[in-house]
PDB file of C-alpha atoms in Angstrom:
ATOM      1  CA  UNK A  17       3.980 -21.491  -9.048  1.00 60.00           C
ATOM      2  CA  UNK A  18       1.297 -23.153 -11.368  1.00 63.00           C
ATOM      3  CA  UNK A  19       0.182 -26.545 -11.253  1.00 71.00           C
ATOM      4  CA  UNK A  20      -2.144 -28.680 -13.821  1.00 74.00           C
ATOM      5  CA  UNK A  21      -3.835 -32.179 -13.397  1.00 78.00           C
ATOM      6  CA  UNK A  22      -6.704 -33.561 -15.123  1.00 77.00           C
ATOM      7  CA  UNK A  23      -9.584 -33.905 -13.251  1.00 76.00           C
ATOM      8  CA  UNK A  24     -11.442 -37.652 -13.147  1.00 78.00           C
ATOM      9  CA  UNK A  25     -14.207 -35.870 -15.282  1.00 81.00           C
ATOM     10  CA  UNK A  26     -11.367 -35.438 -17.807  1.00 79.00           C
ATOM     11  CA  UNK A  27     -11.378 -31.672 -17.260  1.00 82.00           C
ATOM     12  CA  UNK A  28      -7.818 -29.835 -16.627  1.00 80.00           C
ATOM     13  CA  UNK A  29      -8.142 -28.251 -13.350  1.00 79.00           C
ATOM     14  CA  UNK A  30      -5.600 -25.684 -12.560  1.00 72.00           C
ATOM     15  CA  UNK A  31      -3.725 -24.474  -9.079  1.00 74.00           C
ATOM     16  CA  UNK A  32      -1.913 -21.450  -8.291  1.00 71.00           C
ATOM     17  CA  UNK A  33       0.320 -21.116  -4.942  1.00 67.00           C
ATOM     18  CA  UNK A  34       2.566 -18.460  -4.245  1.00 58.00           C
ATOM     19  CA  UNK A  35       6.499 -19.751  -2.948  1.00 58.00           C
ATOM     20  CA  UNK A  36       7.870 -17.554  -0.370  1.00 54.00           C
ATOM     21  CA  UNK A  37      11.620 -17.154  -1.252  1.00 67.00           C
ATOM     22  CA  UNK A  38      11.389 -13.435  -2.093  1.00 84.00           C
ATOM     23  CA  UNK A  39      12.260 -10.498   0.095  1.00 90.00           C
ATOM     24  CA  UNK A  40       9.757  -8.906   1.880  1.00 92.00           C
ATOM     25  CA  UNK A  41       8.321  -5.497   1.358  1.00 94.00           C
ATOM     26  CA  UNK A  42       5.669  -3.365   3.935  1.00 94.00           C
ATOM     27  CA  UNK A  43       4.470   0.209   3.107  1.00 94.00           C
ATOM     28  CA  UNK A  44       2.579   1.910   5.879  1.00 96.00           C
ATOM     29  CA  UNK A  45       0.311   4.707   5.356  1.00 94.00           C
ATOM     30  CA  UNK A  46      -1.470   6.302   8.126  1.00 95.00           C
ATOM     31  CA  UNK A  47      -4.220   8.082   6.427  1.00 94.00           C
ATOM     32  CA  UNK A  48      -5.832   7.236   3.034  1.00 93.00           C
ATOM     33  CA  UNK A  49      -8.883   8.041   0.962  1.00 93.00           C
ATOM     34  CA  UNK A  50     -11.510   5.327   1.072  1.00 92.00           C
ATOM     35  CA  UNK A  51     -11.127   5.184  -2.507  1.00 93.00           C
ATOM     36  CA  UNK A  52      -7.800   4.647  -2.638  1.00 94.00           C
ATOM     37  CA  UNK A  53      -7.993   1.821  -0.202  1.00 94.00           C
ATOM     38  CA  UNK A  54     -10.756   0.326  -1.724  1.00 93.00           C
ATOM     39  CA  UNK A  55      -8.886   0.292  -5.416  1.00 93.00           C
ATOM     40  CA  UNK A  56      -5.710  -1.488  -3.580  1.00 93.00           C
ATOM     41  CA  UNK A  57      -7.900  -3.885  -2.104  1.00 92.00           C
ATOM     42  CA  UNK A  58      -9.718  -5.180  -4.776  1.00 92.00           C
ATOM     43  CA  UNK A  59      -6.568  -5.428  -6.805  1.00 90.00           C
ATOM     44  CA  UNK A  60      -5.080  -7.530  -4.314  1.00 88.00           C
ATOM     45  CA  UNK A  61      -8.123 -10.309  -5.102  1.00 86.00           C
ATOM     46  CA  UNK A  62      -7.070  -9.696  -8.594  1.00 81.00           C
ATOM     47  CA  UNK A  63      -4.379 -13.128  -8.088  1.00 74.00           C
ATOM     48  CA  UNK A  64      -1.138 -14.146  -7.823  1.00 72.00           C
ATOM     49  CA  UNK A  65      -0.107 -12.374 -11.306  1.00 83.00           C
ATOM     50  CA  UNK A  66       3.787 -10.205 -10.560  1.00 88.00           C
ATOM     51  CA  UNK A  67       4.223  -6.714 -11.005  1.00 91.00           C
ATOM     52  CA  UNK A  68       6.351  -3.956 -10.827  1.00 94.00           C
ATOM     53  CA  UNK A  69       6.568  -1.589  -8.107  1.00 94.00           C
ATOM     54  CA  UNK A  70       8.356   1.729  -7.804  1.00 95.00           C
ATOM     55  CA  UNK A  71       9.707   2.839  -4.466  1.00 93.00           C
ATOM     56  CA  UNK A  72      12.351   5.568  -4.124  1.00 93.00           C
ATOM     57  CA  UNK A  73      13.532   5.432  -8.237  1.00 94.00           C
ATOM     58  CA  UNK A  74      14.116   1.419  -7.125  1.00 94.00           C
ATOM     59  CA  UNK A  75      11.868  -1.098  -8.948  1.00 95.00           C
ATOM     60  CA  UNK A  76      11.018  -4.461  -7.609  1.00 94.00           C
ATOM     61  CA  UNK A  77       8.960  -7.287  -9.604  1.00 94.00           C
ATOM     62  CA  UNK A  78       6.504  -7.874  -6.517  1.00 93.00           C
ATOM     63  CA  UNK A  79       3.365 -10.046  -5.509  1.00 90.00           C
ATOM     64  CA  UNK A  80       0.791  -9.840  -3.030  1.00 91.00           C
ATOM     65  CA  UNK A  81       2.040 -11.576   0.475  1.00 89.00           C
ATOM     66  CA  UNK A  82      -1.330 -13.432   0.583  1.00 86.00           C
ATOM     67  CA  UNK A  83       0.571 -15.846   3.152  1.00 84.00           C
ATOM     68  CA  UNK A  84       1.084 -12.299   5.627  1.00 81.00           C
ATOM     69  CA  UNK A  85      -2.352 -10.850   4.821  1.00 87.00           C
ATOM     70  CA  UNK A  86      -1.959  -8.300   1.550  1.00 92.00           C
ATOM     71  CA  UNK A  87      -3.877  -4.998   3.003  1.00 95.00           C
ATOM     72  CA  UNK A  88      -5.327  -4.013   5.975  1.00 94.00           C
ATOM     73  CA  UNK A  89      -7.022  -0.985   7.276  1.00 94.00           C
ATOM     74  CA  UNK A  90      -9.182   0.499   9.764  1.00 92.00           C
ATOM     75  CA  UNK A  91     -12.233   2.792   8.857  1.00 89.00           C
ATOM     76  CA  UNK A  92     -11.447   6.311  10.127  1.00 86.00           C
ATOM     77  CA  UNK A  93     -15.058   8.341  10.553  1.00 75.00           C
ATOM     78  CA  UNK A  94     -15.115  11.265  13.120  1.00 67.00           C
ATOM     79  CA  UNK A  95     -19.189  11.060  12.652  1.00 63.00           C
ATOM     80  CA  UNK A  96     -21.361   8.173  11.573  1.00 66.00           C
ATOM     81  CA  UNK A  97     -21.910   7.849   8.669  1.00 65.00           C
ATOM     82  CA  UNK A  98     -22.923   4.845   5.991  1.00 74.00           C
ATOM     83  CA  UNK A  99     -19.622   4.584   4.488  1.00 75.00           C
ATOM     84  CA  UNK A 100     -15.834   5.917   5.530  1.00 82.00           C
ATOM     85  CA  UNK A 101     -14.331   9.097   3.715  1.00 87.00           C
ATOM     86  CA  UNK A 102     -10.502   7.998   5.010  1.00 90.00           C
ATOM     87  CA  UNK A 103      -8.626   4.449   6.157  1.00 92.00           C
ATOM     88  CA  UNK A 104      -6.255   5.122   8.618  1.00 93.00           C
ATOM     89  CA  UNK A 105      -3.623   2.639   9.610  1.00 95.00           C
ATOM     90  CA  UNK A 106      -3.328   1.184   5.832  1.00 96.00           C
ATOM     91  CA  UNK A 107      -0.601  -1.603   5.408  1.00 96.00           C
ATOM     92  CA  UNK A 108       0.729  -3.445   2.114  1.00 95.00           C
ATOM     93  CA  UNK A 109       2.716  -6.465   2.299  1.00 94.00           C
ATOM     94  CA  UNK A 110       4.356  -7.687  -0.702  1.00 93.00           C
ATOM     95  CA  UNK A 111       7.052 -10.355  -1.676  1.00 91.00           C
ATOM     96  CA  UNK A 112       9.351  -9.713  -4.168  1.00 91.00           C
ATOM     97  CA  UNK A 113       9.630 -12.844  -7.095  1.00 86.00           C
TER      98      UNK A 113
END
């Protein structure tokens, strides 16, 4: 959902909010390249924009469920290190639209 309203500086301001009255969707991986995780999570910052997802030969027109918390992770390092190689636990939570 997008909203507009002029601002009292005469500026249009615009809001985006996301309305929950899709399905739900969850993948779970349990190990993951940092990379990999790191590419998912800054495309979930990338906003509330719909896309299409393929899981199984099915296709679903998805967003991020920013209401749920989009990705999560935990940094999996059997040494220390400056940076992760892997992300275990990863989860993405989507809503279909």
């Amino acid at each position: 959902m997008q909203q507009s309203e002029r601002a009292l500086s005469g500026e249009i301001t615009f809001e985006k909010n996301i309305v929950t009255t899709g399905k739900s969707i969850i993948l779970f991986s349990s190990l993951e390249e940092y990379n990999v995780y790191l590419s998912l999570f800054n495309e979930c910052k990338r906003g509330l924009d719909s896309f299409d997802i393929n899981i199984r030969g099915e296709f679903f027109s998805v967003t991020w469920d920013y209401e749920q918390g989009p990705i999560s992770g935990e940094p999996f390092s059997s040494y220390s290190d400056d940076s992760p190689t892997h992300v275990r636990n990863v989860t993405l939570k989507f809503i279909t639209v």
